[in-house]
Short mmCIF file of C-alpha atoms and ligand atoms in Angstrom, two decimals:
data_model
loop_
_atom_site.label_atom_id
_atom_site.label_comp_id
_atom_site.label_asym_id
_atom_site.label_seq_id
_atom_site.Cartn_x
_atom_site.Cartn_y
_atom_site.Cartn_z
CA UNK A 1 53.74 36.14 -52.37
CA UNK A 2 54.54 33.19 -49.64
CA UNK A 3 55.04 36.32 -47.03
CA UNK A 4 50.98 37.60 -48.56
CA UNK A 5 49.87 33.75 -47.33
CA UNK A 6 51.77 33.74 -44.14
CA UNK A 7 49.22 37.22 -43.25
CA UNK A 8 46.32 35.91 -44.94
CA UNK A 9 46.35 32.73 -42.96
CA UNK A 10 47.17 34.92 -39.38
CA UNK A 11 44.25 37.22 -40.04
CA UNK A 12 41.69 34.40 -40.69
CA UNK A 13 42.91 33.14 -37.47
CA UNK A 14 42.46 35.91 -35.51
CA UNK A 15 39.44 37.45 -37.01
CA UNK A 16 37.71 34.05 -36.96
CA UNK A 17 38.30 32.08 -33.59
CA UNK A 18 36.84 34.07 -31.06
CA UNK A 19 33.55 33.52 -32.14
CA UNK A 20 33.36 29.49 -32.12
CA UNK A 21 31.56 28.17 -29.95
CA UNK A 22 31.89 24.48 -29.52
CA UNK A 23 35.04 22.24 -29.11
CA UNK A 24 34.34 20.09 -31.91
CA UNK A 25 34.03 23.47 -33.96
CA UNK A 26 37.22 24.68 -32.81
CA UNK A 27 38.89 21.10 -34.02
CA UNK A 28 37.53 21.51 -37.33
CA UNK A 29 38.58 25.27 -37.68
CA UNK A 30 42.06 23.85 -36.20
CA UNK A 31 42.28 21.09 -38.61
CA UNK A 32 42.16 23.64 -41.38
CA UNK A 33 45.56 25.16 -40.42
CA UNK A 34 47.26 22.49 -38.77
CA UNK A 35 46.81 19.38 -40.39
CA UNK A 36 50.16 17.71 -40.80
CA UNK A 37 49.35 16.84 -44.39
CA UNK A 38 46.14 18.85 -45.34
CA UNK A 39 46.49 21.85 -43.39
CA UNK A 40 47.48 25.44 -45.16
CA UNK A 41 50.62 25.26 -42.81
CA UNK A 42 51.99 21.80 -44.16
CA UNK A 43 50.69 22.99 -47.60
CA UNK A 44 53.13 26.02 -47.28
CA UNK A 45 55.93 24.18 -46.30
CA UNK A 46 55.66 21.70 -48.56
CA UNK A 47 55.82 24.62 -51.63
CA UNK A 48 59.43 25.88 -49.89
CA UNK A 49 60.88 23.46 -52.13
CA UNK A 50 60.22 26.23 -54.88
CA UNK A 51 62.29 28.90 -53.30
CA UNK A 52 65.94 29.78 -53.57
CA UNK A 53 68.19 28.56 -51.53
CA UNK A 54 68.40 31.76 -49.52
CA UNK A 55 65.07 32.04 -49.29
CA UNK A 56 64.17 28.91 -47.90
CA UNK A 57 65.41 29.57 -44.25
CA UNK A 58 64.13 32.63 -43.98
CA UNK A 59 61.05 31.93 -45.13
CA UNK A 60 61.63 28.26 -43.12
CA UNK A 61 61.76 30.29 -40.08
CA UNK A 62 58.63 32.65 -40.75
CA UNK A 63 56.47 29.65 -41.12
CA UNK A 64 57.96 27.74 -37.99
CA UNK A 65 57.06 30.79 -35.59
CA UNK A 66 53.59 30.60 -37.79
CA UNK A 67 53.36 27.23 -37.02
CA UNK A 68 54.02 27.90 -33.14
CA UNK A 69 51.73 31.05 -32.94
CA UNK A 70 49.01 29.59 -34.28
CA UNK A 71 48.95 26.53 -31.94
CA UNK A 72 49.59 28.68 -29.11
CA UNK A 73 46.43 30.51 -30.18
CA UNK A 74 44.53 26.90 -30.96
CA UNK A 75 45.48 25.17 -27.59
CA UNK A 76 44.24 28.54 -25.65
CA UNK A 77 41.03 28.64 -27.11
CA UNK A 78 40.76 24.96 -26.76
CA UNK A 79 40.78 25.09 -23.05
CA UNK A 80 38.99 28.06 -22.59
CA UNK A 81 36.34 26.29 -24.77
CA UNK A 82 36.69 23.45 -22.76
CA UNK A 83 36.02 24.96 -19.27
CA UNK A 84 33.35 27.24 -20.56
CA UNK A 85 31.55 23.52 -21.90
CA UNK A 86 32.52 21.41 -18.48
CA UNK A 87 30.94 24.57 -16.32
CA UNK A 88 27.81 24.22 -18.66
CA UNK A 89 27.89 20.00 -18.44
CA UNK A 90 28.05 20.50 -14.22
CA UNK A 91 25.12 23.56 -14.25
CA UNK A 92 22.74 20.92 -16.15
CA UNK A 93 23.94 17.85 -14.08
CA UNK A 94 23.74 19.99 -10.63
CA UNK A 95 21.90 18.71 -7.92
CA UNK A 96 21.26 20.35 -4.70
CA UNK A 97 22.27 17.99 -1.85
CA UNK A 98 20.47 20.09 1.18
CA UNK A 99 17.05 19.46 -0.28
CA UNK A 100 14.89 17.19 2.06
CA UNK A 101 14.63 13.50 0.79
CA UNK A 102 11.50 11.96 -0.25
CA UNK A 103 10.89 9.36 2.91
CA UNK A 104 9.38 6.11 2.26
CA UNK A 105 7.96 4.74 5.95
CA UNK A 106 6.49 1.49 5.66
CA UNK A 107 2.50 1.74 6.42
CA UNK A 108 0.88 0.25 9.00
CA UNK A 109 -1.72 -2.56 9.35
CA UNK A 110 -5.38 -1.19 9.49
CA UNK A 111 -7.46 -1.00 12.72
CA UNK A 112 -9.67 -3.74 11.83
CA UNK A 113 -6.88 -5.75 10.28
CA UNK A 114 -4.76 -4.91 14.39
CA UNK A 115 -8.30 -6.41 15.93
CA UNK A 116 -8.81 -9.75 13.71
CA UNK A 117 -5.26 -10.84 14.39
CA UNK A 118 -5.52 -9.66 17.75
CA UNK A 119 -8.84 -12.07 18.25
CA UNK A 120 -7.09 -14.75 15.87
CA UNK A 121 -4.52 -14.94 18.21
CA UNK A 122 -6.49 -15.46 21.67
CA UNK A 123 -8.99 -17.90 19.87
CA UNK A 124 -6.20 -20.24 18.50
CA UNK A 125 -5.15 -19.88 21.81
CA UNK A 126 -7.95 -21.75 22.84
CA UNK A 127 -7.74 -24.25 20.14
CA UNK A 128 -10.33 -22.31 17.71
CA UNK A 129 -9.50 -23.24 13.57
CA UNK A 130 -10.02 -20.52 11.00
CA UNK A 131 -12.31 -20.99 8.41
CA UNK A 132 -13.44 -18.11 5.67
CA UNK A 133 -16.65 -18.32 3.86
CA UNK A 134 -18.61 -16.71 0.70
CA UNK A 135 -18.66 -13.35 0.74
CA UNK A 136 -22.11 -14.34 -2.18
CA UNK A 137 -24.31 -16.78 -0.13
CA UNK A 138 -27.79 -18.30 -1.37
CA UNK A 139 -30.59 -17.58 0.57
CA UNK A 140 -30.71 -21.25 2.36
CA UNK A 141 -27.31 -20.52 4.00
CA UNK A 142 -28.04 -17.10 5.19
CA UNK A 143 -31.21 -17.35 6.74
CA UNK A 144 -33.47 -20.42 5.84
CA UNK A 145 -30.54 -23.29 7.19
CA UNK A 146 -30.34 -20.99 10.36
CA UNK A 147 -33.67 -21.47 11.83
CA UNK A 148 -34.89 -18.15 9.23
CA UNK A 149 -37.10 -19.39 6.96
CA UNK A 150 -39.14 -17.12 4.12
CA UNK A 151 -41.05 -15.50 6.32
CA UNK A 152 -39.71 -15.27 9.46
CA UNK A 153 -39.66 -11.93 11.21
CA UNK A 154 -36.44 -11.84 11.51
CA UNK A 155 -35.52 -11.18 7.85
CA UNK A 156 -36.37 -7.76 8.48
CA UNK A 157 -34.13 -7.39 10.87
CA UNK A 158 -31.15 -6.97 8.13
CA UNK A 159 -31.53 -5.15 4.98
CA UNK A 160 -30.36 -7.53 2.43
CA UNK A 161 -28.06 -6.65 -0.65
CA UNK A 162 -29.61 -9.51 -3.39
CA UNK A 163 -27.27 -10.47 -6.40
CA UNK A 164 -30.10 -12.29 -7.84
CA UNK A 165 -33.53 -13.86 -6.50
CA UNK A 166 -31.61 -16.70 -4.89
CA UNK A 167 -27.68 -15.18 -3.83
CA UNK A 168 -27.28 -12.19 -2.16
CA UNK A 169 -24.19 -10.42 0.00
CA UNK A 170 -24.24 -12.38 3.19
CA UNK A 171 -25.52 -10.54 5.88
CA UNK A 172 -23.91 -12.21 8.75
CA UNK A 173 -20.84 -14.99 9.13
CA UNK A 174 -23.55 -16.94 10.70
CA UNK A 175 -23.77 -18.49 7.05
CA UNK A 176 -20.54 -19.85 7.54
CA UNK A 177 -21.78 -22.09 10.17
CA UNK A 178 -23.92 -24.39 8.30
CA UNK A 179 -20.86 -25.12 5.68
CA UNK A 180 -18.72 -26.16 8.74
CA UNK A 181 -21.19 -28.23 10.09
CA UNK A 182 -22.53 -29.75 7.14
CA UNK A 183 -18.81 -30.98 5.83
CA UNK A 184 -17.56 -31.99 9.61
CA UNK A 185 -18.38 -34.14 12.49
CA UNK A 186 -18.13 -32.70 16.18
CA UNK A 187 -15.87 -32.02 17.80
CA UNK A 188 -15.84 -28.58 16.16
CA UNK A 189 -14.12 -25.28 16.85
CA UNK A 190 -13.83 -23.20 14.07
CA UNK A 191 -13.13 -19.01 14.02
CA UNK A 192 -14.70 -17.37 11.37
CA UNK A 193 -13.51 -13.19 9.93
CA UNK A 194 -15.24 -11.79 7.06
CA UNK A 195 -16.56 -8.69 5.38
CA UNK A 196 -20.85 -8.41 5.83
CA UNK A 197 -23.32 -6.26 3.62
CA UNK A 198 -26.03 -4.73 5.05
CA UNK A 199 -28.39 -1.61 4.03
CA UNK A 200 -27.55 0.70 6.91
CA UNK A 201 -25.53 3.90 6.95
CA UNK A 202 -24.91 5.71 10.05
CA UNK A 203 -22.39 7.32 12.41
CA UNK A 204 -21.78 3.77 13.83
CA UNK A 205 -23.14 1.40 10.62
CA UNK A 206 -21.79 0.99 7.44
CA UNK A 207 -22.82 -1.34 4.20
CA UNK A 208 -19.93 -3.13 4.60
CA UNK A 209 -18.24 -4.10 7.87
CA UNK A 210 -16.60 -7.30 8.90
CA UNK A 211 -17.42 -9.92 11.70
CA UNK A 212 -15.77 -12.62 13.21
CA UNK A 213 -18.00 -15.61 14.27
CA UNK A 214 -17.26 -18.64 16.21
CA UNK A 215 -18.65 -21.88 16.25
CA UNK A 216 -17.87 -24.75 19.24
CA UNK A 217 -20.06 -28.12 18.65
CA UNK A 218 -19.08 -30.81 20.91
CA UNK A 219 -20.83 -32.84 23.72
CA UNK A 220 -21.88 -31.74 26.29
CA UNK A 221 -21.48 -28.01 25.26
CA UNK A 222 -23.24 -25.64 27.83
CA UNK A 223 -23.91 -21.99 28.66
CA UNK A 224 -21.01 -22.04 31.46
CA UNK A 225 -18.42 -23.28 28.43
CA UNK A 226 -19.83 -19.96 26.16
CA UNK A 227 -19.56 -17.62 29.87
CA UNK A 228 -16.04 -18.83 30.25
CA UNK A 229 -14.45 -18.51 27.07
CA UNK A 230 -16.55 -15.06 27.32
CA UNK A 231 -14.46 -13.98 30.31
CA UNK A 232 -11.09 -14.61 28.66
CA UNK A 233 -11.78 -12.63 25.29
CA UNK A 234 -12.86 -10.31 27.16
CA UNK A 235 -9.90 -9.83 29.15
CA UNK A 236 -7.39 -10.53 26.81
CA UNK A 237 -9.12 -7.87 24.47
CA UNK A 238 -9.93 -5.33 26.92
CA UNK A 239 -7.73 -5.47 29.97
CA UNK A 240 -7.17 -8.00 33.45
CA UNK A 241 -9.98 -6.60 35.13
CA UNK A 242 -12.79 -6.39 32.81
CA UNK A 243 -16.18 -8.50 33.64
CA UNK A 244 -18.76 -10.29 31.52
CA UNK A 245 -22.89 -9.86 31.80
CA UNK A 246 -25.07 -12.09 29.51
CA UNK A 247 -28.65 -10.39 28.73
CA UNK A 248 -31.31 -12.36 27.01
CA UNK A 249 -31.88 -11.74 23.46
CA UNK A 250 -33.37 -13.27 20.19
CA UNK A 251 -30.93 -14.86 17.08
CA UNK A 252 -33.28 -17.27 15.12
CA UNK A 253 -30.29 -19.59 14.84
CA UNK A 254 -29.61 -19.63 18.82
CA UNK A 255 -31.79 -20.73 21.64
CA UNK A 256 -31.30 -19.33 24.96
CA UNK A 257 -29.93 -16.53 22.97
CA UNK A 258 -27.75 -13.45 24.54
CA UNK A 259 -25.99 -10.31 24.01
CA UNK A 260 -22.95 -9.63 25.45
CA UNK A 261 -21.70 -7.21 27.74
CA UNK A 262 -18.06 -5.95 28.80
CA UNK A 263 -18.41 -3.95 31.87
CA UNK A 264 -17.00 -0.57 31.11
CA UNK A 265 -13.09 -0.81 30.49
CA UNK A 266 -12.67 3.03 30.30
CA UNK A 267 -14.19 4.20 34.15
CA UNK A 268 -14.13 0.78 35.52
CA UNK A 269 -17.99 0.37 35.29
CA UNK A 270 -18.73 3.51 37.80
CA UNK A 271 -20.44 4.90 34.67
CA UNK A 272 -19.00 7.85 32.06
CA UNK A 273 -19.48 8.55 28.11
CA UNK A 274 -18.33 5.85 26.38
CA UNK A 275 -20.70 3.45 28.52
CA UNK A 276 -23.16 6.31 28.38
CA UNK A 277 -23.26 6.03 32.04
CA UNK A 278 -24.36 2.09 32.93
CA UNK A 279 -21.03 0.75 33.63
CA UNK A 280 -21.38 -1.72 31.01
CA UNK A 281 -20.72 -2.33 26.90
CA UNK A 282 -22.06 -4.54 24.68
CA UNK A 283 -19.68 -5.93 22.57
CA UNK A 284 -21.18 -9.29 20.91
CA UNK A 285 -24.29 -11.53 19.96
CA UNK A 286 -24.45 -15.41 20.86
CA UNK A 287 -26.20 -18.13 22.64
CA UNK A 288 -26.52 -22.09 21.84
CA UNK A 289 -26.89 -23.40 18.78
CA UNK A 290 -30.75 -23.99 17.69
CA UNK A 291 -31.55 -27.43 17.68
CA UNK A 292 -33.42 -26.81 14.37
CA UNK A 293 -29.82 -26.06 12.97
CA UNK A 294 -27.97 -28.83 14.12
CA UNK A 295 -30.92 -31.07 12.74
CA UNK A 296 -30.41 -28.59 8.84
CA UNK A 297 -26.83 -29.82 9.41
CA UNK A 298 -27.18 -33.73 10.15
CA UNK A 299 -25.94 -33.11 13.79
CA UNK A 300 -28.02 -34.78 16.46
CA UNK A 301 -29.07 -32.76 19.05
CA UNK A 302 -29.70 -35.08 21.26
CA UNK A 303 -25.90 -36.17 21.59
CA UNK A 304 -23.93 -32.60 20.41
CA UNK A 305 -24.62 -29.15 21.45
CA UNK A 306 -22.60 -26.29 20.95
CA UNK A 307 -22.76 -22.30 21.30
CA UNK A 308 -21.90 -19.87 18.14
CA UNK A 309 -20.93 -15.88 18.89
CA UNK A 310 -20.58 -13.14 16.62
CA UNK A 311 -19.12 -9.45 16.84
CA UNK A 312 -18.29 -6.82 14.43
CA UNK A 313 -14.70 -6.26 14.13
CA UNK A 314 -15.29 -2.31 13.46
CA UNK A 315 -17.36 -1.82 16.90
CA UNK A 316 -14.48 -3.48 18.85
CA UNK A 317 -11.49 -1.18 17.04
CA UNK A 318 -14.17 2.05 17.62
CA UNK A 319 -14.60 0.75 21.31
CA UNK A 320 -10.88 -0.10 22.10
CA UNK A 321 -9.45 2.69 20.14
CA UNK A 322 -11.81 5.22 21.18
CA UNK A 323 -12.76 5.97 17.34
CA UNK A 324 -16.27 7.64 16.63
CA UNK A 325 -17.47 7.26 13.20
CA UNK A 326 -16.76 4.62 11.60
CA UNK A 327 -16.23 6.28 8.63
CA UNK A 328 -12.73 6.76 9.42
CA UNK A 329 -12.20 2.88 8.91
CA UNK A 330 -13.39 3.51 5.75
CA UNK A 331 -11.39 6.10 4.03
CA UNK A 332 -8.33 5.01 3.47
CA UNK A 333 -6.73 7.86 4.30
CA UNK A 334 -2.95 6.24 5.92
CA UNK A 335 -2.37 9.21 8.36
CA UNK A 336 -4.93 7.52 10.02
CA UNK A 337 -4.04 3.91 10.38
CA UNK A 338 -0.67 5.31 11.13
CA UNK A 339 -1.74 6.20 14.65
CA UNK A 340 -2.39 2.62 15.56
CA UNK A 341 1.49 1.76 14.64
CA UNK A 342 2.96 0.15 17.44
N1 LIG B 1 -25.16 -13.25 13.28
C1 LIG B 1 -25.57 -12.39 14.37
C2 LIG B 1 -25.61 -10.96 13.86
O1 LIG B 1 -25.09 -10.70 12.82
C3 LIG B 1 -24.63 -12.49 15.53
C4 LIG B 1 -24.64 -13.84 16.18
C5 LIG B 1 -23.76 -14.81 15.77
C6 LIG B 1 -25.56 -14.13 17.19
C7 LIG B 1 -23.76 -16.07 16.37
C8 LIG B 1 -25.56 -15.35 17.81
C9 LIG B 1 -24.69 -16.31 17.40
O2 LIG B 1 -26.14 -10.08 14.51
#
């Protein structure tokens, strides 16, 4: 009967522990056996107490090699389980160390962000303060405080973006000048960078662009102060050798008014594409402040004059990069500011 047990419990064994699959499975199945108190083992020897007295070491030694075969067999499977679960645990965690890492470069400042701090720098240089203005400007600082009034020519000159009858996108920093000089006394000597709207869309124009103004009020402010300062931009900017030329122009808000010429920094002025042959490039707008504005302002012309300049920031990074459409400024596409990275 006991020897019946002893084969029953062998064959479950074997016929049943090859096919679990898990550890914790195998434990259970294990537990079932070999449980010192529960377990069919322990349960057998614990009913040797009903056998003779020459049965019980025989029997005692039939259920001790029992005992050992069947760990044996537990303890195998265990560790066969185990490595077959660890080799599964490292496929899933695997990660292939020759792959190519994802790189994270820093990015690099934007053309017309390399040129503002670039002209920030030489102007502060020279004593120049920065000031930033409204982006939204009323129609009296835009045009009517500088000399521009309702229907002055000149208002055609620049498509205007309105925001409402009386604000509108400022067209020019020039606006800025009028809040400087209505909120200060002379001496002034203010730098002014800022984003302009305009209604023109071309190869070399775009609704939004940015300019950088400057504004010098003092006494006895003349042409030969604007020339000078001129000639040091200019070289700073460009390179040693690079002259100045002042031609006459028209700005409402400026009187003698000029535009600005760099002679040619790329052949030297002898004449090639990018000066389109003349030796020369104009970079810049500017002249002496209109009397009419200082008056708008509360400055005395009589006693202060001054001069005021203003250039776009995208014509000077197309010029001194030697970019062609300034569309490329525009979208944000970092491949390309990364070739100005110094
Ligand atoms: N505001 C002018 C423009 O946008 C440039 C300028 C500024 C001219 C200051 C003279 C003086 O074209």
């Amino acid at each position: 009967m006991m020897e019946d047990k002893v084969r029953q419990i062998r064959e479950e064994i074997e016929g049943q522990i090859a096919s679990i699959e898990t550890s914790a499975a195998l434990y259970e199945f294990r537990k079932k056996f070999l449980d010192n108190k529960e377990g069919q083992i322990a349960q057998l020897m614990k009913a040797m107490k009903d056998l003779t007295k020459e049965e019980r070491p025989v029997f005692g030694k039939i259920v001790n090699e029992l005992k050992t075969w069947a760990t044996e067999q537990f303890d195998l499977y265990d560790a066969q389980i185990k490595a077959k679960e660890l080799a599964l645990k490292n496929k899933a965690e695997e990660i292939d160390v020759t792959m190519p890492g994802v790189m994270h470069t820093p990015g690099a400042l934007h053309p017309d962000t390399l040129i503002i701090n670039e002209l920030i720098d030489i102007f502060s240089g020279m004593g120049f303060e920065i000031f930033e203005g409204n982006e939204i400007e009323n129609d009296y600082y835009n045009f009517t405080a500088l000399n521009t009034p309702k229907d002055h020519p000149a208002r055609d000159m620049q498509d205007t973006f309105y925001v409402s009858e009386d604000f509108l996108l400022r067209t020019q920093t020039s606006a800025g000048q009028i809040h400087v000089m209505e909120n200060a006394k002379p001496p002034i000597k203010i730098l002014s960078p800022g984003k302009v709207f305009r209604s023109d869309d071309d190869a070399t124009h775009s609704p939004m662009f940015s300019q950088m103004e400057g504004l010098v009020v003092d006494k006895n402010i003349s042409v030969c102060d604007l020339q000078g300062m001129l000639d040091i931009f200019s070289q700073r900017i460009f390179g040693e050798g690079v002259k100045t030329r002042l031609r006459p122009s028209y700005f409402p808000f400026t009187e003698p008014s000029v535009e600005v010429d760099v002679s040619c920094f790329a052949c030297g002025g002898a004449g090639c594409k990018l000066c389109k042959g003349t030796g020369w490039i104009e970079v810049l707008g500017a002249g002496m402040v209109n009397r009419h504005v200082l008056e708008n302002c509360g400055i005395d012309p009589d006693v202060y004059s001054g001069f005021a300049f203003g250039m776009g920031v995208e014509r000077i990074a197309m010029l001194k990069y030697g970019i062609n459409n300034i569309k490329a400024l525009f979208e944000s596409d970092t491949r390309f500011a990364d070739q100005f990275k110094n």
